[in-house]
Amino acid sequence: MDPSKLAITTVGIIGAGQGGTAMLEALVNLPHVRLVGITDRNPRALGLKIATYHQIPTPLHPLELIQNPQVQLLIDVTGDPSMASTIVRYKPQQTEVLEGAGAKVLWDFIQQSTMIQAQLFQAEKLAGFGTFASGIAHDINNPLYVILAMAENIQEESDRENICQYAVSIHEAAQRIHAISKNITQYARASQTQGAVTVDLHAKLDEALTIARFATKFHEITIQKHYQGTPQVFAKPEEVLQIFVNLMTNAIHAMEGKGHLVLTTGQQNGLTHVSITDTGCGIPSENLQKIFDPFFTTKAHGMGTGLGLYNVRTILRKYHGDLTIESEVGKGTTFHLIFPSTPSIEPVPHVPNSLSSH
Amino acid sequence: MPEGTAAMFGGHSTNGRVLVVDDETDVRKVVRMTLEKSGYDVIEAEDGEQAIQEINKGENPLMLDCIISDIRMPKINGVEAINYFKQNYPHVPLIVLTGFPDTEMATGFMKQGIVDYLVKPVEKQKLTTAVAKAMEQREINRL
């Protein structure tokens, strides 16, 4: 059955505590579910804040939702028997109800899958770190070798001029290591920041290039930047960085060390467009459909978890952006990213169990 | 006077001739110093392309006794270069000298029949032992 032909189900959630919040978060991204409202006796319940952020109505009294004829499915996560009888008494006849054990099982399931997703997200970050770390190791080991060997040579050398030459080599090598260490500290600092701020996309693209440089073979790749204006988004800086690093390392891997990487930015209709184009091997059409699936990977076992693009899209959608792809085998691939321009986005409230990085 | 100084002025020296392929001048210099002290003659190339040119530069390629190559370099990288050497000069023993401490890559290369996979920073002793092993290999290949 073609999923696009599925009818929309309208849903109302009663209870906006832990259970209601988990339910809301799971349902808000489903394409064939429209949330009509969520309600809770406690006006400060977390789920209500998140609903407001997603522009989902939060009626003050449960009856407003129970009696709403637009609601096809009512999910009651309060576990309160008096609520169950209120629903039976006031709901329109055709409204279906999920409550008690049924709602509890669904909640458990959602919690379980969110937890697994969060773990996988972490796994991907670590897998990415492996390549990153070996890139740094390579860049440090070269000058380190020079330092150690030259220092040994100095011990065995008596000619002052030669000693001076060796010392110059040591000095240069040490400076290179210093530069690398500065870069890493900046990256580490970026990943510690909490919360969303105004992020300069051009600065993040440039920063991502430096990091991708560590994670890949970069020597024969030319970079072209077609930057326009000063695009900014309201987001967590490390998440934006993660998106760019991920797409750039993919692009560079696809080119196997040789080619052109083109970074383009522009603004249109209140949206910021960023595209990352490579002249790599391209993606066959049969893979294009699967490329955003979790666990889809063409890399060798242990080289990637197949969650990179899935995570990139998850992050972008959290910020009301999106990611599309255009590719031709043998010619290359372009990733088109869309960000809503500031100030249209508001900070995402803190959500437990969400996929945001900690 | 350090041993092997004579080798710097050309001519096939006593212990054998080694081609060092690395894109970093100082790394080549350090390897050269270590090997010359052990009496080897050293030729340098900064990437695979130059290495291939160097070998084919009219001098008899058979005069080369060992190749030490990095694997991450511009133009023709080490992996490509090593495949080229393997195909065209199967009798010249190869040593990989790299900044990547990668077991999988090392195993792959060892299976291809290289003499050793050395990770920078490499101790002098380890480097000279590997080269000595390569020279033994070279003798066997010559038979």
Short mmCIF file of C-alpha atoms in Angstrom, two decimals:
data_model
loop_
_atom_site.label_atom_id
_atom_site.label_comp_id
_atom_site.label_asym_id
_atom_site.label_seq_id
_atom_site.Cartn_x
_atom_site.Cartn_y
_atom_site.Cartn_z
CA MET A 1 0.00 0.00 0.00
CA ASP A 2 1.26 3.45 -0.89
CA PRO A 3 1.85 5.21 2.43
CA SER A 4 1.07 8.59 0.87
CA LYS A 5 -2.54 7.48 0.41
CA LEU A 6 -3.03 6.76 4.12
CA ALA A 7 -5.71 8.90 5.66
CA ILE A 8 -4.77 11.40 8.36
CA THR A 9 -5.70 10.43 11.90
CA THR A 10 -6.53 13.29 14.23
CA VAL A 11 -5.36 12.72 17.80
CA GLY A 12 -5.92 14.36 21.16
CA ILE A 13 -3.72 13.61 24.18
CA ILE A 14 -4.95 13.83 27.76
CA GLY A 15 -2.10 14.22 30.21
CA ALA A 16 1.03 16.24 29.46
CA GLY A 17 3.41 14.84 32.08
CA GLN A 18 6.11 12.30 31.25
CA GLY A 19 3.79 9.92 29.38
CA GLY A 20 1.95 12.63 27.46
CA THR A 21 5.22 14.34 26.55
CA ALA A 22 6.73 11.10 25.22
CA MET A 23 3.55 10.46 23.25
CA LEU A 24 3.51 14.00 21.88
CA GLU A 25 7.13 13.83 20.78
CA ALA A 26 6.60 10.50 19.07
CA LEU A 27 3.43 11.55 17.28
CA VAL A 28 4.39 15.07 16.26
CA ASN A 29 6.79 13.75 13.61
CA LEU A 30 4.45 11.13 12.16
CA PRO A 31 3.27 12.24 8.71
CA HIS A 32 -0.23 10.80 9.00
CA VAL A 33 -1.08 12.02 12.44
CA ARG A 34 -2.43 15.46 13.16
CA LEU A 35 -2.39 16.48 16.80
CA VAL A 36 -5.57 18.39 17.60
CA GLY A 37 -4.60 19.18 21.16
CA ILE A 38 -3.02 18.14 24.43
CA THR A 39 -4.36 18.97 27.87
CA ASP A 40 -3.32 18.67 31.52
CA ARG A 41 -4.64 19.86 34.87
CA ASN A 42 -1.23 21.29 35.61
CA PRO A 43 -0.83 24.38 33.38
CA ARG A 44 2.95 24.11 33.77
CA ALA A 45 3.22 20.52 32.54
CA LEU A 46 6.21 20.00 30.24
CA GLY A 47 4.12 18.58 27.39
CA LEU A 48 2.09 21.79 27.18
CA LYS A 49 5.22 23.88 26.64
CA ILE A 50 6.43 21.58 23.91
CA ALA A 51 2.98 21.60 22.30
CA THR A 52 2.97 25.41 22.27
CA TYR A 53 6.34 25.32 20.57
CA HIS A 54 4.91 23.02 17.88
CA GLN A 55 1.81 25.26 17.64
CA ILE A 56 -0.49 22.51 18.90
CA PRO A 57 -3.53 23.76 20.87
CA THR A 58 -3.45 23.24 24.65
CA PRO A 59 -7.06 23.60 25.89
CA LEU A 60 -7.31 24.39 29.59
CA HIS A 61 -10.07 21.91 30.32
CA PRO A 62 -9.94 18.24 29.23
CA LEU A 63 -13.63 18.43 28.23
CA GLU A 64 -12.76 20.78 25.36
CA LEU A 65 -10.66 18.02 23.89
CA ILE A 66 -12.95 15.13 24.85
CA GLN A 67 -15.96 16.75 23.24
CA ASN A 68 -14.11 17.97 20.15
CA PRO A 69 -15.76 16.18 17.19
CA GLN A 70 -12.56 16.62 15.16
CA VAL A 71 -10.71 14.15 17.39
CA GLN A 72 -10.73 10.62 15.99
CA LEU A 73 -8.47 9.10 18.64
CA LEU A 74 -8.18 10.16 22.24
CA ILE A 75 -5.10 8.95 24.09
CA ASP A 76 -5.50 9.08 27.84
CA VAL A 77 -2.21 8.69 29.68
CA THR A 78 -3.40 9.98 33.06
CA GLY A 79 -4.11 6.48 34.40
CA ASP A 80 -6.90 8.16 36.40
CA PRO A 81 -10.13 6.07 36.60
CA SER A 82 -12.28 9.19 37.01
CA MET A 83 -10.84 10.54 33.76
CA ALA A 84 -11.77 7.28 32.03
CA SER A 85 -15.41 7.63 33.09
CA THR A 86 -15.50 11.32 32.11
CA ILE A 87 -14.29 10.36 28.64
CA VAL A 88 -16.91 7.64 28.21
CA ARG A 89 -19.60 10.05 29.30
CA TYR A 90 -18.74 13.07 27.16
CA LYS A 91 -16.93 11.87 24.05
CA PRO A 92 -18.70 11.89 20.68
CA GLN A 93 -19.76 8.38 19.76
CA GLN A 94 -17.30 7.89 16.92
CA THR A 95 -14.21 8.92 18.93
CA GLU A 96 -11.93 6.00 19.68
CA VAL A 97 -10.07 5.87 23.00
CA LEU A 98 -6.70 4.45 23.94
CA GLU A 99 -6.31 4.29 27.69
CA GLY A 100 -5.16 2.20 30.64
CA ALA A 101 -2.96 -0.75 29.74
CA GLY A 102 -3.05 0.05 26.00
CA ALA A 103 -1.75 3.59 26.54
CA LYS A 104 0.82 2.28 29.03
CA VAL A 105 2.23 -0.26 26.57
CA LEU A 106 2.48 2.40 23.85
CA TRP A 107 4.25 4.74 26.25
CA ASP A 108 6.74 2.01 27.25
CA PHE A 109 7.39 1.28 23.61
CA ILE A 110 8.03 4.93 22.79
CA GLN A 111 10.37 5.35 25.75
CA GLN A 112 12.29 2.25 24.79
CA SER A 113 12.75 3.33 21.17
CA THR A 114 13.76 6.87 22.13
CA MET A 115 16.37 5.43 24.46
CA ILE A 116 17.76 3.18 21.73
CA GLN A 117 17.86 6.11 19.30
CA ALA A 118 19.76 8.20 21.82
CA GLN A 119 22.28 5.40 22.33
CA LEU A 120 22.76 5.00 18.60
CA PHE A 121 23.21 8.71 18.23
CA GLN A 122 26.02 8.48 20.75
CA ALA A 123 27.50 5.47 18.94
CA GLU A 124 27.62 7.42 15.70
CA LYS A 125 29.37 10.30 17.41
CA LEU A 126 31.96 7.89 18.77
CA ALA A 127 32.37 6.14 15.41
CA GLY A 128 32.95 9.54 13.85
CA PHE A 129 35.41 10.33 16.58
CA GLY A 130 37.49 7.28 15.62
CA THR A 131 38.28 8.69 12.19
CA PHE A 132 38.69 12.13 13.65
CA ALA A 133 41.15 10.83 16.24
CA SER A 134 43.26 8.92 13.74
CA GLY A 135 43.35 12.02 11.53
CA ILE A 136 44.70 14.01 14.45
CA ALA A 137 47.14 11.22 15.34
CA HIS A 138 48.51 11.32 11.81
CA ASP A 139 48.92 15.07 11.86
CA ILE A 140 50.68 14.99 15.21
CA ASN A 141 52.84 11.91 14.59
CA ASN A 142 54.65 13.47 11.66
CA PRO A 143 56.02 16.52 13.51
CA LEU A 144 56.50 14.38 16.63
CA TYR A 145 58.76 12.04 14.67
CA VAL A 146 60.78 15.02 13.47
CA ILE A 147 61.13 16.36 17.03
CA LEU A 148 62.24 13.04 18.55
CA ALA A 149 64.67 12.16 15.79
CA MET A 150 66.17 15.64 15.55
CA ALA A 151 66.63 15.78 19.32
CA GLU A 152 68.52 12.50 19.14
CA ASN A 153 70.62 13.85 16.31
CA ILE A 154 71.53 16.90 18.35
CA GLN A 155 72.84 14.65 21.13
CA GLU A 156 75.17 12.95 18.67
CA GLU A 157 76.20 16.07 16.77
CA SER A 158 79.08 18.39 17.60
CA ASP A 159 78.90 20.80 14.68
CA ARG A 160 77.18 23.94 15.92
CA GLU A 161 75.69 24.87 12.56
CA ASN A 162 74.08 21.45 12.18
CA ILE A 163 72.75 21.63 15.71
CA CYS A 164 71.12 24.97 14.91
CA GLN A 165 69.50 23.51 11.81
CA TYR A 166 68.08 20.59 13.79
CA ALA A 167 66.78 22.99 16.42
CA VAL A 168 64.97 25.01 13.74
CA SER A 169 63.28 21.80 12.53
CA ILE A 170 62.24 20.96 16.09
CA HIS A 171 60.85 24.43 16.59
CA GLU A 172 58.79 24.30 13.41
CA ALA A 173 57.45 20.84 14.22
CA ALA A 174 56.45 21.92 17.72
CA GLN A 175 54.61 24.91 16.30
CA ARG A 176 52.63 22.64 14.03
CA ILE A 177 51.58 20.50 16.97
CA HIS A 178 50.59 23.64 18.82
CA ALA A 179 48.35 24.71 15.91
CA ILE A 180 46.66 21.29 15.90
CA SER A 181 46.10 21.40 19.63
CA LYS A 182 44.50 24.85 19.32
CA ASN A 183 42.11 23.51 16.68
CA ILE A 184 41.05 20.57 18.80
CA THR A 185 40.45 22.70 21.86
CA GLN A 186 38.17 24.95 19.83
CA TYR A 187 36.17 21.94 18.69
CA ALA A 188 35.97 20.57 22.22
CA ARG A 189 34.82 23.91 23.54
CA ALA A 190 32.14 24.15 20.85
CA SER A 191 30.69 20.79 21.84
CA GLN A 192 30.31 21.86 25.45
CA THR A 193 28.04 24.81 24.83
CA GLN A 194 24.52 24.43 26.09
CA GLY A 195 21.40 25.69 24.45
CA ALA A 196 20.60 27.45 21.23
CA VAL A 197 22.22 30.73 20.20
CA THR A 198 22.47 32.74 17.00
CA VAL A 199 24.86 30.84 14.79
CA ASP A 200 26.74 32.32 11.85
CA LEU A 201 26.47 29.64 9.15
CA HIS A 202 29.51 30.79 7.19
CA ALA A 203 31.71 30.62 10.28
CA LYS A 204 30.37 27.12 11.02
CA LEU A 205 30.98 25.96 7.44
CA ASP A 206 34.59 27.13 7.70
CA GLU A 207 35.05 25.49 11.07
CA ALA A 208 33.61 22.24 9.73
CA LEU A 209 36.13 22.33 6.87
CA THR A 210 39.01 22.42 9.34
CA ILE A 211 37.61 19.43 11.19
CA ALA A 212 36.80 17.47 8.04
CA ARG A 213 40.42 18.08 7.14
CA PHE A 214 41.45 15.91 10.11
CA ALA A 215 38.98 13.17 9.36
CA THR A 216 39.81 12.67 5.70
CA LYS A 217 42.45 12.62 3.00
CA PHE A 218 42.20 16.13 1.74
CA HIS A 219 45.29 16.83 -0.27
CA GLU A 220 43.93 16.99 -3.79
CA ILE A 221 40.59 18.60 -3.09
CA THR A 222 39.92 22.17 -4.11
CA ILE A 223 37.37 24.19 -2.16
CA GLN A 224 35.07 26.71 -3.78
CA LYS A 225 32.98 28.96 -1.56
CA HIS A 226 30.00 30.81 -2.97
CA TYR A 227 28.84 32.56 0.18
CA GLN A 228 26.05 35.14 0.05
CA GLY A 229 25.02 37.54 2.78
CA THR A 230 25.43 36.62 6.44
CA PRO A 231 23.00 33.75 7.05
CA GLN A 232 22.27 33.02 10.69
CA VAL A 233 20.17 30.43 12.45
CA PHE A 234 19.05 30.01 16.02
CA ALA A 235 20.41 26.62 16.99
CA LYS A 236 22.88 24.70 19.12
CA PRO A 237 26.27 25.53 17.57
CA GLU A 238 27.61 21.98 17.96
CA GLU A 239 24.61 20.54 16.17
CA VAL A 240 25.08 22.83 13.20
CA LEU A 241 28.76 21.91 13.22
CA GLN A 242 27.89 18.22 13.39
CA ILE A 243 25.62 18.58 10.35
CA PHE A 244 28.30 20.29 8.27
CA VAL A 245 31.17 18.02 9.37
CA ASN A 246 29.08 14.96 8.59
CA LEU A 247 28.08 16.10 5.10
CA MET A 248 31.58 17.35 4.26
CA THR A 249 33.33 14.17 5.35
CA ASN A 250 30.80 12.18 3.31
CA ALA A 251 31.50 14.39 0.29
CA ILE A 252 35.26 14.10 0.70
CA HIS A 253 35.10 10.33 1.14
CA ALA A 254 33.01 10.12 -2.04
CA MET A 255 35.76 11.91 -3.97
CA GLU A 256 38.44 9.55 -2.65
CA GLY A 257 40.84 12.40 -2.06
CA LYS A 258 40.54 14.15 -5.44
CA GLY A 259 37.97 16.63 -6.74
CA HIS A 260 36.09 19.85 -6.04
CA LEU A 261 34.04 20.62 -2.98
CA VAL A 262 31.62 23.51 -3.53
CA LEU A 263 29.90 25.28 -0.64
CA THR A 264 27.03 27.56 -1.60
CA THR A 265 24.76 29.69 0.56
CA GLY A 266 21.84 31.96 -0.22
CA GLN A 267 18.59 33.30 1.17
CA GLN A 268 15.14 33.16 -0.33
CA ASN A 269 11.60 33.59 1.02
CA GLY A 270 12.75 33.74 4.62
CA LEU A 271 14.71 30.52 4.23
CA THR A 272 18.45 30.03 4.18
CA HIS A 273 19.79 27.55 1.63
CA VAL A 274 23.12 25.83 2.04
CA SER A 275 24.38 23.34 -0.49
CA ILE A 276 27.38 21.07 -0.32
CA THR A 277 28.42 19.69 -3.70
CA ASP A 278 31.09 17.14 -4.48
CA THR A 279 32.48 15.74 -7.71
CA GLY A 280 32.61 12.26 -6.28
CA CYS A 281 31.30 8.87 -7.32
CA GLY A 282 27.62 9.80 -6.91
CA ILE A 283 24.88 7.70 -5.37
CA PRO A 284 23.01 5.09 -7.42
CA SER A 285 19.26 5.72 -7.54
CA GLU A 286 18.47 2.51 -5.66
CA ASN A 287 20.51 3.83 -2.72
CA LEU A 288 19.09 7.36 -2.90
CA GLN A 289 15.81 6.18 -1.44
CA LYS A 290 17.52 4.43 1.45
CA ILE A 291 20.13 7.03 2.23
CA PHE A 292 18.26 8.60 5.13
CA ASP A 293 17.29 5.25 6.65
CA PRO A 294 18.90 4.57 9.98
CA PHE A 295 21.67 1.95 9.63
CA PHE A 296 21.99 2.35 5.89
CA THR A 297 25.69 2.40 5.02
CA THR A 298 27.92 1.59 2.09
CA LYS A 299 31.02 1.77 4.24
CA ALA A 300 32.89 -1.30 5.40
CA HIS A 301 31.90 -2.87 8.68
CA GLY A 302 33.15 -0.77 11.56
CA MET A 303 33.70 2.32 9.42
CA GLY A 304 30.32 3.85 10.06
CA THR A 305 27.08 3.00 11.78
CA GLY A 306 24.93 4.24 8.91
CA LEU A 307 23.31 6.84 11.12
CA GLY A 308 25.09 9.94 9.87
CA LEU A 309 22.56 11.24 7.37
CA TYR A 310 19.67 10.04 9.46
CA ASN A 311 20.97 12.10 12.36
CA VAL A 312 21.66 15.10 10.14
CA ARG A 313 18.08 15.12 8.93
CA THR A 314 16.72 14.56 12.44
CA ILE A 315 18.62 17.59 13.71
CA LEU A 316 17.59 19.76 10.78
CA ARG A 317 13.93 18.86 11.17
CA LYS A 318 14.11 19.70 14.84
CA TYR A 319 14.95 23.23 13.71
CA HIS A 320 12.17 23.16 11.12
CA GLY A 321 14.69 22.77 8.34
CA ASP A 322 15.14 19.98 5.85
CA LEU A 323 17.66 18.10 3.77
CA THR A 324 17.31 16.92 0.19
CA ILE A 325 19.75 15.26 -2.12
CA GLU A 326 20.58 15.32 -5.80
CA SER A 327 23.03 12.87 -7.27
CA GLU A 328 24.32 11.46 -10.51
CA VAL A 329 26.55 8.41 -10.61
CA GLY A 330 30.02 9.32 -11.82
CA LYS A 331 29.39 13.07 -11.60
CA GLY A 332 28.77 13.83 -7.98
CA THR A 333 26.28 14.69 -5.31
CA THR A 334 24.69 17.82 -3.88
CA PHE A 335 23.10 18.02 -0.46
CA HIS A 336 20.61 20.89 -0.18
CA LEU A 337 19.98 22.11 3.34
CA ILE A 338 17.20 24.45 4.28
CA PHE A 339 17.24 26.44 7.49
CA PRO A 340 14.56 28.88 8.57
CA SER A 341 16.34 32.23 8.86
CA THR A 342 16.48 33.89 12.24
CA PRO A 343 14.55 35.29 14.00
CA SER A 344 11.67 33.03 12.96
CA ILE A 345 12.90 30.15 15.11
CA GLU A 346 12.53 30.05 18.83
CA PRO A 347 14.75 28.08 21.14
CA VAL A 348 13.79 24.47 21.55
CA PRO A 349 12.75 23.83 25.14
CA HIS A 350 14.70 21.27 27.09
CA VAL A 351 13.21 17.88 26.33
CA PRO A 352 14.16 14.74 28.20
CA ASN A 353 14.90 11.71 26.02
CA SER A 354 15.23 13.91 22.96
CA LEU A 355 17.97 13.30 20.45
CA SER A 356 19.82 16.44 21.37
CA SER A 357 23.42 15.78 22.26
CA HIS A 358 24.53 16.04 25.85
CA MET B 1 82.87 11.79 11.13
CA PRO B 2 79.51 10.09 10.77
CA GLU B 3 79.48 6.85 8.86
CA GLY B 4 78.11 6.83 5.34
CA THR B 5 78.95 10.44 4.54
CA ALA B 6 80.46 9.19 1.32
CA ALA B 7 77.05 7.95 0.28
CA MET B 8 75.79 11.53 0.17
CA PHE B 9 78.03 12.21 -2.76
CA GLY B 10 76.40 9.59 -4.94
CA GLY B 11 77.56 6.19 -5.93
CA HIS B 12 76.13 2.95 -4.69
CA SER B 13 77.29 2.75 -1.11
CA THR B 14 78.15 -0.28 0.93
CA ASN B 15 74.89 -1.33 2.48
CA GLY B 16 72.35 -0.59 -0.24
CA ARG B 17 70.20 2.15 -1.74
CA VAL B 18 66.89 3.22 -0.24
CA LEU B 19 64.20 5.40 -1.82
CA VAL B 20 62.34 7.47 0.80
CA VAL B 21 58.90 8.73 -0.27
CA ASP B 22 57.26 11.28 2.04
CA ASP B 23 55.64 14.66 1.42
CA GLU B 24 57.37 16.23 4.42
CA THR B 25 60.89 17.49 3.86
CA ASP B 26 61.88 17.16 7.51
CA VAL B 27 60.61 13.60 7.74
CA ARG B 28 62.66 12.66 4.68
CA LYS B 29 65.65 14.42 6.22
CA VAL B 30 65.32 12.53 9.50
CA VAL B 31 64.99 9.17 7.76
CA ARG B 32 67.95 10.04 5.56
CA MET B 33 70.12 10.90 8.55
CA THR B 34 69.23 7.69 10.35
CA LEU B 35 69.85 5.51 7.32
CA GLU B 36 73.04 7.25 6.22
CA LYS B 37 74.47 6.70 9.67
CA SER B 38 73.88 3.00 9.11
CA GLY B 39 75.68 3.20 5.80
CA TYR B 40 72.81 3.30 3.33
CA ASP B 41 72.55 5.47 0.27
CA VAL B 42 69.32 7.50 0.26
CA ILE B 43 67.21 8.92 -2.58
CA GLU B 44 64.21 11.14 -1.81
CA ALA B 45 60.84 11.73 -3.46
CA GLU B 46 57.99 13.84 -2.15
CA ASP B 47 55.11 11.85 -3.60
CA GLY B 48 54.31 8.71 -5.54
CA GLU B 49 54.55 10.45 -8.88
CA GLN B 50 58.02 11.79 -8.17
CA ALA B 51 59.04 8.40 -6.81
CA ILE B 52 58.02 6.69 -10.02
CA GLN B 53 59.87 9.34 -12.05
CA GLU B 54 62.89 8.92 -9.83
CA ILE B 55 62.99 5.18 -10.39
CA ASN B 56 62.59 5.48 -14.14
CA LYS B 57 65.05 8.35 -14.52
CA GLY B 58 67.42 6.41 -16.70
CA GLU B 59 69.30 4.98 -13.78
CA ASN B 60 69.00 1.25 -13.62
CA PRO B 61 65.91 0.60 -11.48
CA LEU B 62 67.47 -2.63 -10.28
CA MET B 63 69.95 -0.53 -8.34
CA LEU B 64 67.23 0.25 -5.84
CA ASP B 65 67.32 -2.07 -2.83
CA CYS B 66 64.39 -0.88 -0.73
CA ILE B 67 61.51 1.63 -0.80
CA ILE B 68 60.18 3.36 2.32
CA SER B 69 56.89 5.09 1.63
CA ASP B 70 54.28 7.15 3.48
CA ILE B 71 50.69 6.41 2.50
CA ARG B 72 49.00 9.79 2.77
CA MET B 73 50.52 12.06 0.17
CA PRO B 74 49.36 14.36 -2.64
CA LYS B 75 49.19 13.37 -6.31
CA ILE B 76 49.81 9.65 -6.36
CA ASN B 77 49.35 8.58 -2.76
CA GLY B 78 51.29 5.84 -1.02
CA VAL B 79 48.70 3.12 -1.50
CA GLU B 80 48.66 3.73 -5.25
CA ALA B 81 52.43 4.03 -5.35
CA ILE B 82 52.90 0.81 -3.40
CA ASN B 83 50.65 -1.03 -5.85
CA TYR B 84 52.71 0.44 -8.68
CA PHE B 85 56.02 -0.64 -7.10
CA LYS B 86 54.64 -4.11 -6.36
CA GLN B 87 53.61 -4.56 -9.97
CA ASN B 88 56.59 -3.04 -11.70
CA TYR B 89 59.40 -3.79 -9.26
CA PRO B 90 58.25 -6.93 -7.44
CA HIS B 91 61.81 -7.67 -6.36
CA VAL B 92 62.26 -4.38 -4.45
CA PRO B 93 61.14 -4.80 -0.80
CA LEU B 94 58.71 -2.19 0.56
CA ILE B 95 58.35 -0.60 3.99
CA VAL B 96 55.40 1.60 4.94
CA LEU B 97 56.20 4.51 7.27
CA THR B 98 53.08 6.40 8.30
CA GLY B 99 51.47 8.52 10.98
CA PHE B 100 48.38 6.29 10.98
CA PRO B 101 48.40 3.67 13.73
CA ASP B 102 45.86 1.52 11.87
CA THR B 103 45.97 -2.21 12.52
CA GLU B 104 43.59 -3.09 9.72
CA MET B 105 45.59 -1.17 7.16
CA ALA B 106 48.81 -2.67 8.49
CA THR B 107 47.46 -6.23 8.18
CA GLY B 108 46.29 -5.49 4.65
CA PHE B 109 49.72 -4.26 3.60
CA MET B 110 51.52 -7.12 5.34
CA LYS B 111 49.35 -9.56 3.43
CA GLN B 112 50.43 -7.82 0.24
CA GLY B 113 53.95 -8.75 1.20
CA ILE B 114 55.52 -5.57 2.52
CA VAL B 115 58.48 -6.00 4.87
CA ASP B 116 57.10 -3.87 7.70
CA TYR B 117 54.44 -1.29 8.61
CA LEU B 118 56.11 1.34 10.78
CA VAL B 119 54.26 4.07 12.63
CA LYS B 120 55.78 7.50 13.18
CA PRO B 121 57.41 8.42 15.46
CA VAL B 122 59.54 5.35 14.77
CA GLU B 123 62.59 4.49 16.86
CA LYS B 124 65.90 4.50 15.03
CA GLN B 125 66.51 0.91 16.00
CA LYS B 126 63.17 -0.23 14.58
CA LEU B 127 63.73 1.62 11.33
CA THR B 128 67.21 0.27 10.77
CA THR B 129 66.11 -3.27 11.70
CA ALA B 130 63.29 -3.07 9.14
CA VAL B 131 65.68 -1.81 6.47
CA ALA B 132 68.18 -4.56 7.30
CA LYS B 133 65.38 -7.08 6.93
CA ALA B 134 64.48 -5.53 3.59
CA MET B 135 68.09 -5.90 2.45
CA GLU B 136 68.03 -9.61 3.34
CA GLN B 137 64.80 -9.93 1.39
CA ARG B 138 66.48 -8.15 -1.49
CA GLU B 139 69.32 -10.65 -1.47
CA ILE B 140 66.86 -13.55 -1.57
CA ASN B 141 64.92 -11.90 -4.41
CA ARG B 142 68.13 -11.47 -6.35
CA LEU B 143 68.83 -15.21 -6.30
#
